[in-house]
mmCIF file of C-alpha atoms in Angstrom:
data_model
loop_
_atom_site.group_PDB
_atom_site.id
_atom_site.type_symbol
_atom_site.label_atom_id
_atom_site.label_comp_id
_atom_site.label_asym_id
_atom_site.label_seq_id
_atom_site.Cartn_x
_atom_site.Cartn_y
_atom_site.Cartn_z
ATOM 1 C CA UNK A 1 -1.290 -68.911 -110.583
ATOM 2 C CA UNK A 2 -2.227 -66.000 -109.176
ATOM 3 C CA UNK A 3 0.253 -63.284 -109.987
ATOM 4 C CA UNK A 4 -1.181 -59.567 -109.865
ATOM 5 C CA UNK A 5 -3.116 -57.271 -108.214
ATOM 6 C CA UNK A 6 -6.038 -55.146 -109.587
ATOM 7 C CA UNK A 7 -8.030 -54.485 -107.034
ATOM 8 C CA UNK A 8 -8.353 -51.828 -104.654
ATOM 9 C CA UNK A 9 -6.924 -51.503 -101.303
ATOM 10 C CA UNK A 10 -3.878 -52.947 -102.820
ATOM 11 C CA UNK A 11 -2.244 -53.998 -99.453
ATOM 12 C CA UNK A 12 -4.735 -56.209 -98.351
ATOM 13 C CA UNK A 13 -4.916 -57.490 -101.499
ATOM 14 C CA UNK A 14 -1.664 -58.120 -101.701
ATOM 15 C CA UNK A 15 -1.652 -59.698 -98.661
ATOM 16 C CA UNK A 16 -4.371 -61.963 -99.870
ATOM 17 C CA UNK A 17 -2.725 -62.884 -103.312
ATOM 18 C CA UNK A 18 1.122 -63.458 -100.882
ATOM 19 C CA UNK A 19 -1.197 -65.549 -98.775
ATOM 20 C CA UNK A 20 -2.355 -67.762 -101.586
ATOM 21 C CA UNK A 21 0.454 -68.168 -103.195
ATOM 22 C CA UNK A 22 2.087 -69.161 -99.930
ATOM 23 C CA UNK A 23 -0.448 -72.037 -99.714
ATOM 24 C CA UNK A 24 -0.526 -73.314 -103.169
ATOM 25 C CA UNK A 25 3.384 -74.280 -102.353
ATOM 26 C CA UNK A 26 5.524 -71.381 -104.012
ATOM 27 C CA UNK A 27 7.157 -71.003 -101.044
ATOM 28 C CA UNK A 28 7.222 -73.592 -98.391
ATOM 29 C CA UNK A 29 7.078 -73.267 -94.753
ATOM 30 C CA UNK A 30 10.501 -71.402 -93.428
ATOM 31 C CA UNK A 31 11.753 -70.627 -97.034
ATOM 32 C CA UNK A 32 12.683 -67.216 -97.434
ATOM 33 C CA UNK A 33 10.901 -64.792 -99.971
ATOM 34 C CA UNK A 34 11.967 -63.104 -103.111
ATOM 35 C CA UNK A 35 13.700 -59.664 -102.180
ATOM 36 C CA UNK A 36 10.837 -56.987 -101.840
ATOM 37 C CA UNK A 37 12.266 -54.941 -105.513
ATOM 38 C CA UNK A 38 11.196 -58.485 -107.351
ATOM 39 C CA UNK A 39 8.420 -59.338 -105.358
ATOM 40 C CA UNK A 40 6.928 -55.803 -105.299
ATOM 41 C CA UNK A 41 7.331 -56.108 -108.900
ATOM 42 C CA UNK A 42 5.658 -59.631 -109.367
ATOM 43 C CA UNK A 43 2.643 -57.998 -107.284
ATOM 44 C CA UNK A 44 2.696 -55.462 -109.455
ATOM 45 C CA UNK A 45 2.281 -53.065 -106.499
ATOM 46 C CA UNK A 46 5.087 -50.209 -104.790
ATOM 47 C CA UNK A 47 7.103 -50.743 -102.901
ATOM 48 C CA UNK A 48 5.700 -49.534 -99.892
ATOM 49 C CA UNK A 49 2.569 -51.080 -100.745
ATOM 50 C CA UNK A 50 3.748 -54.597 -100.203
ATOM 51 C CA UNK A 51 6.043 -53.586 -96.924
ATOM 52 C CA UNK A 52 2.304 -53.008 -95.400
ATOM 53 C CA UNK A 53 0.998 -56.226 -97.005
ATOM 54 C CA UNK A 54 4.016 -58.232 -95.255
ATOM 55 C CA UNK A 55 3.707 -56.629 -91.902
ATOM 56 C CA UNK A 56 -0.210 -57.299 -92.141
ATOM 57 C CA UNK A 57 0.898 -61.175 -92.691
ATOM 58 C CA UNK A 58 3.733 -61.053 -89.888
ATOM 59 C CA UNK A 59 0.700 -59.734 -87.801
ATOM 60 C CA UNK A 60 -1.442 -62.615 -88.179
ATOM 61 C CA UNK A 61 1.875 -65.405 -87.773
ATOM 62 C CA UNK A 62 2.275 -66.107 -91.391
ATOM 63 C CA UNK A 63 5.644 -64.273 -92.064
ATOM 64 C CA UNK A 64 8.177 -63.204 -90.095
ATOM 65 C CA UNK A 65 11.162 -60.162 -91.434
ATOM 66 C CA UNK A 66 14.427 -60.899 -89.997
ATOM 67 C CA UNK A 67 16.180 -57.546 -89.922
ATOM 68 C CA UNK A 68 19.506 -58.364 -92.684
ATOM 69 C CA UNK A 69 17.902 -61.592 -93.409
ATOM 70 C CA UNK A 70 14.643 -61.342 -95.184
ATOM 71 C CA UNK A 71 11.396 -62.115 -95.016
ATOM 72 C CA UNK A 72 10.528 -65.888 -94.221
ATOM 73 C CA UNK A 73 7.450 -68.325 -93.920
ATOM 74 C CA UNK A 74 6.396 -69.264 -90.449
ATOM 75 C CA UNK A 75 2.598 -70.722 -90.772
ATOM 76 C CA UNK A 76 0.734 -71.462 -94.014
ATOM 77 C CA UNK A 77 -3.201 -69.677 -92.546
ATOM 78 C CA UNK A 78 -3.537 -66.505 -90.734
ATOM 79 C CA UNK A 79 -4.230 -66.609 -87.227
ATOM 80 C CA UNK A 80 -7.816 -65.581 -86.981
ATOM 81 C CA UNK A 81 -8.113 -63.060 -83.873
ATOM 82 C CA UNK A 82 -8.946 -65.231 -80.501
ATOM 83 C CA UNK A 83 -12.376 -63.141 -79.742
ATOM 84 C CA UNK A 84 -13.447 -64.665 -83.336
ATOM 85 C CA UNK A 85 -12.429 -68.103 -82.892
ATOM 86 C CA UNK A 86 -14.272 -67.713 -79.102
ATOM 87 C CA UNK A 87 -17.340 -66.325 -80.711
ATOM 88 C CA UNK A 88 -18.155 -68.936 -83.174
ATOM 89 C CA UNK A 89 -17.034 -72.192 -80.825
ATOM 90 C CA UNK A 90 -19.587 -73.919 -79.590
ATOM 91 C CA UNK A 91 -19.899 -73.909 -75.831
ATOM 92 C CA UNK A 92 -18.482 -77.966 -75.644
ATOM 93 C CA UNK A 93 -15.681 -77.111 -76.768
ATOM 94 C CA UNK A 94 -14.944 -74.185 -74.617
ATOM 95 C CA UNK A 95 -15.332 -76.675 -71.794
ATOM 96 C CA UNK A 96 -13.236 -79.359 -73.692
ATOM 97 C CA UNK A 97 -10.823 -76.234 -73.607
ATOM 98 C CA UNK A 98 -10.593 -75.497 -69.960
ATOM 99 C CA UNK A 99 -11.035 -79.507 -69.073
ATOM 100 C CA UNK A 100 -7.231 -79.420 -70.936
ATOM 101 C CA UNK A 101 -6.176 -75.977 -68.919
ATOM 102 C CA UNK A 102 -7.934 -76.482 -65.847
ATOM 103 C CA UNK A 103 -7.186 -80.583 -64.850
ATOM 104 C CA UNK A 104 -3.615 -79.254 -65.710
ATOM 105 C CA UNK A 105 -3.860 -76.236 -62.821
ATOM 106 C CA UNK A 106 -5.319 -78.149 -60.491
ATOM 107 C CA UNK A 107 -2.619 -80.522 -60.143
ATOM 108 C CA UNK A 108 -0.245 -77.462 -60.690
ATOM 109 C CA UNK A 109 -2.225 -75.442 -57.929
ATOM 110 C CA UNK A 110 -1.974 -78.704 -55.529
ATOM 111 C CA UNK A 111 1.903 -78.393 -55.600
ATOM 112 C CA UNK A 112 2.208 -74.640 -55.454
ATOM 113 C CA UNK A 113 -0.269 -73.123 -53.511
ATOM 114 C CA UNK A 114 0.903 -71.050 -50.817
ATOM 115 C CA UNK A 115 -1.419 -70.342 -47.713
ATOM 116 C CA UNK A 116 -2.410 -67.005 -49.027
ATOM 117 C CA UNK A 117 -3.644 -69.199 -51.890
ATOM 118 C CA UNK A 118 -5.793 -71.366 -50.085
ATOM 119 C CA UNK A 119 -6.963 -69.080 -48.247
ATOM 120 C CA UNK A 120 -8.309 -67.388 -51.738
ATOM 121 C CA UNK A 121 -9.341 -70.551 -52.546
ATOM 122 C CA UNK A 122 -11.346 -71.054 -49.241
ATOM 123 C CA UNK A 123 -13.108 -68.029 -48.975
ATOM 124 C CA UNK A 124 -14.543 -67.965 -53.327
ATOM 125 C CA UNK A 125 -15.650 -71.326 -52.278
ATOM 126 C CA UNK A 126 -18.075 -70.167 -49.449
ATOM 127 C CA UNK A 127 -19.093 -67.246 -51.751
ATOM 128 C CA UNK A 128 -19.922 -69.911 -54.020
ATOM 129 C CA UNK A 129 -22.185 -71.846 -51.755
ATOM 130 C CA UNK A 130 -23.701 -68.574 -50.497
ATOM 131 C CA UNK A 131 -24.725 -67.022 -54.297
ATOM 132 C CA UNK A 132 -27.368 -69.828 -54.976
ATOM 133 C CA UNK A 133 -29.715 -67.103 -56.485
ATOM 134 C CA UNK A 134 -29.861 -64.663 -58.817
ATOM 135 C CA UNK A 135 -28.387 -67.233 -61.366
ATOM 136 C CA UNK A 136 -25.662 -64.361 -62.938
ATOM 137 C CA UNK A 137 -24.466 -64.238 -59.141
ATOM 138 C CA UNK A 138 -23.795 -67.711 -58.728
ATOM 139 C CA UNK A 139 -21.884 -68.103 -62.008
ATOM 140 C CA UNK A 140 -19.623 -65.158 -60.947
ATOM 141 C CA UNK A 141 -18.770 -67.033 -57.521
ATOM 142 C CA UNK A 142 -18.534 -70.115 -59.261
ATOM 143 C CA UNK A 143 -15.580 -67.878 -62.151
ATOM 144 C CA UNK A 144 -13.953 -66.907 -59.325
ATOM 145 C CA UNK A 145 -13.676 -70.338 -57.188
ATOM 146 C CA UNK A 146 -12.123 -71.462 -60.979
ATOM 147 C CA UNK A 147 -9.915 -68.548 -61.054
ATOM 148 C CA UNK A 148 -8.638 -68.744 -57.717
ATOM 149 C CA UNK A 149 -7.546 -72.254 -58.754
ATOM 150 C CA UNK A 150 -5.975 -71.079 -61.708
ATOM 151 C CA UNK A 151 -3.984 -68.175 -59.724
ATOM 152 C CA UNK A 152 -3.015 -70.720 -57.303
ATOM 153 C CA UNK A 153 -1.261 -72.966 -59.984
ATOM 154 C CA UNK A 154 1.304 -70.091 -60.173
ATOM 155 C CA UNK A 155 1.094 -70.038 -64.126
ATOM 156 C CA UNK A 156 0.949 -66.425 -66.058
ATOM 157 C CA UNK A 157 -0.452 -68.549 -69.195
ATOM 158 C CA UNK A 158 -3.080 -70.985 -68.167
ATOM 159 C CA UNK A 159 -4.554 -67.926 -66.234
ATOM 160 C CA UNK A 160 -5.084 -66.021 -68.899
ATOM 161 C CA UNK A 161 -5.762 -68.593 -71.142
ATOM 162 C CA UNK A 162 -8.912 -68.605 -68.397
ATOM 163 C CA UNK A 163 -9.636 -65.153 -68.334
ATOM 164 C CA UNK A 164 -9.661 -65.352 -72.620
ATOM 165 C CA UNK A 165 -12.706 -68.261 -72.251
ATOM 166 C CA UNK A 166 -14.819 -66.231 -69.376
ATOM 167 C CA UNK A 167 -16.915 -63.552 -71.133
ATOM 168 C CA UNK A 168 -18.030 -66.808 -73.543
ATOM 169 C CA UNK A 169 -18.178 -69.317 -70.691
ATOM 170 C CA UNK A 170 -20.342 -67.057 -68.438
ATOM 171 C CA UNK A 171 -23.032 -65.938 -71.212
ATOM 172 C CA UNK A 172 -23.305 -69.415 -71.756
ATOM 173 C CA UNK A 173 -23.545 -70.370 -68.245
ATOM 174 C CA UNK A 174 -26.173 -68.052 -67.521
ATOM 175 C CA UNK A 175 -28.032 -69.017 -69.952
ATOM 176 C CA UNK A 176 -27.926 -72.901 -69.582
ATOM 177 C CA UNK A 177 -28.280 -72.955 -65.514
ATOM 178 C CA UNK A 178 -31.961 -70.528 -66.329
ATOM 179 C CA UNK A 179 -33.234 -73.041 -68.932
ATOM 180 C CA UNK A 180 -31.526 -75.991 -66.808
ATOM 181 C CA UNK A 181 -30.736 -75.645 -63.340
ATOM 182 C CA UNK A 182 -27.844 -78.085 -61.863
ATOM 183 C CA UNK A 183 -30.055 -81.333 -60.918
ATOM 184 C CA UNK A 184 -28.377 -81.371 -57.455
ATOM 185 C CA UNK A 185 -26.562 -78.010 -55.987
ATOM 186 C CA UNK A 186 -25.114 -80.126 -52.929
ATOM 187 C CA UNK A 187 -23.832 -82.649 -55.145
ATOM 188 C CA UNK A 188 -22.189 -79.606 -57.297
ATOM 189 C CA UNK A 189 -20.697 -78.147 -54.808
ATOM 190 C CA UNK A 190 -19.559 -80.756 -52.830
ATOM 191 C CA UNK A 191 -17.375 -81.534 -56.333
ATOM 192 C CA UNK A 192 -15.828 -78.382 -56.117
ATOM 193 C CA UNK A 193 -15.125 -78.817 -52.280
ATOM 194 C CA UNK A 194 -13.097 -82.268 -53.062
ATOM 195 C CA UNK A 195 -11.363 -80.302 -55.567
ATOM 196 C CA UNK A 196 -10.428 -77.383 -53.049
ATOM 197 C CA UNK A 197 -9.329 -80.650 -50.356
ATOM 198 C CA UNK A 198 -7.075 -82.075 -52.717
ATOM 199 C CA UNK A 199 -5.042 -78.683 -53.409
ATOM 200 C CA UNK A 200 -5.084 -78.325 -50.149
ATOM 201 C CA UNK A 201 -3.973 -81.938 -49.121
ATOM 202 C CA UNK A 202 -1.164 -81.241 -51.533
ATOM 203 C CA UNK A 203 -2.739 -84.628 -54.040
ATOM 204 C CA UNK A 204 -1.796 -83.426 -57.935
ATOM 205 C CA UNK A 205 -3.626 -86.415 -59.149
ATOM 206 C CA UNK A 206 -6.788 -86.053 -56.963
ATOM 207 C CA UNK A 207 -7.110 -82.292 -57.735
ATOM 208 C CA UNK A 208 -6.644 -82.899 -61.438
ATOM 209 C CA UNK A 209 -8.939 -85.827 -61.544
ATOM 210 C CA UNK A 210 -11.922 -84.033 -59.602
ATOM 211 C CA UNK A 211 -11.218 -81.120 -61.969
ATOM 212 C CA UNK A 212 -11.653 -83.282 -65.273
ATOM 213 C CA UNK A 213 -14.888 -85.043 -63.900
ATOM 214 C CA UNK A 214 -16.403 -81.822 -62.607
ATOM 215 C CA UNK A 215 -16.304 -80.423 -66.037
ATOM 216 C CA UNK A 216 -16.811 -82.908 -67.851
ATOM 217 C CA UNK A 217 -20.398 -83.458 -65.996
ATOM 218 C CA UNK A 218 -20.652 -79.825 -67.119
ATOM 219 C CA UNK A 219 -20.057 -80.618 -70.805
ATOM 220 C CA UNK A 220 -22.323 -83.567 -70.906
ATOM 221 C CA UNK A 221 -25.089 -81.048 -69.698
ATOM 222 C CA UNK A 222 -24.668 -78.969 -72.634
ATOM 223 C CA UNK A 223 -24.641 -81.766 -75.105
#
């Protein structure tokens, strides 16, 4: 087992050898650790040392220090930063992504749009139909006819769950629509019109099921 550390900057590495141990089973998920005089001691680190190692592993989700209580286990991996995890997924599964967030604010958007709303709605759907060419145009009106969607849904979350995906989304987009250009742009944009009549007809399961089949046509494109 790994028990001390000899390597320099001691606080990461502490946090690395706290982190292992944590996942070889020492200490199980929501079991509290040893007091920080025996555990800085086991480390073979200050003090001080291992308060920044802890706080480093609170930051990423894997402890948590409960002021009188102690310090507990929450997760057993570090949350990797969401820009990483962005960068290196593929652009499916972006799409797989916002087919889970987006069919969802549809049907949301459908039963708590306001008039202001679809009025939003309304007008980044013309602006869609109108920014055929350049291509980086058309995938900024076609963001914002998603966003509006999203806004309308009324839902602090899934919006910027959105906003997380779109530098990723509209690289890719860019660069699939000038290697691949949508085989029909009527047909494309009369999908997001039935989407933008269902919200506004009020139909949750319409607006959610032109959502889904509008992206996943998109998917299938980059696949």
């Amino acid at each position: 087992m790994i028990s001390q550390v000899r390597r320099h900057p001691l606080a990461a590495q502490a946090a690395e050898v706290l982190l292992a141990r944590i996942q070889a089973g020492e200490w199980p998920l929501g079991h509290r650790l040893p007091g920080e005089t025996t555990l800085a001691a086991q480390l073979g680190v200050g003090r001080s040392t291992l308060r920044e190692a802890i706080r480093e592993l609170a930051g990423k989700g894997v402890l948590d220090s409960r002021q009188g209580a102690g310090v507990f286990v929450t997760a057993l991996h570090a949350t990797e930063e969401w820009d990483t995890v962005l960068r290196r997924a593929t652009i499916a599964s972006v799409i797989e992504a916002r087919i889970a967030i987006e069919a969802e604010a549809a049907a949301l958007a459908a039963q708590r749009r306001t008039p202001a709303d679809l009025r939003t709605i309304r007008r980044a759907l013309a602006a869609r139909e109108a920014h055929g060419e350049p291509v980086a145009e058309h995938v900024d009106a076609d963001m914002a006819f998603h966003r509006a969607v999203l806004v309308a849904a009324h839902n602090d979350v899934l919006t910027q769950l959105f906003d997380s995906f779109l530098p990723r989304l509209r690289l890719a987009m860019i660069d699939m629509l000038k290697i691949r250009p949508v085989p029909s742009e009527p047909a494309d944009h009369a999908a997001h019109e039935r989407l933008a009549d269902a919200i506004a007809a009020r139909d949750p399961a319409a607006a959610a099921e032109y959502s889904r089949a509008h992206l996943t046509t998109l998917k299938e494109a980059f696949t």
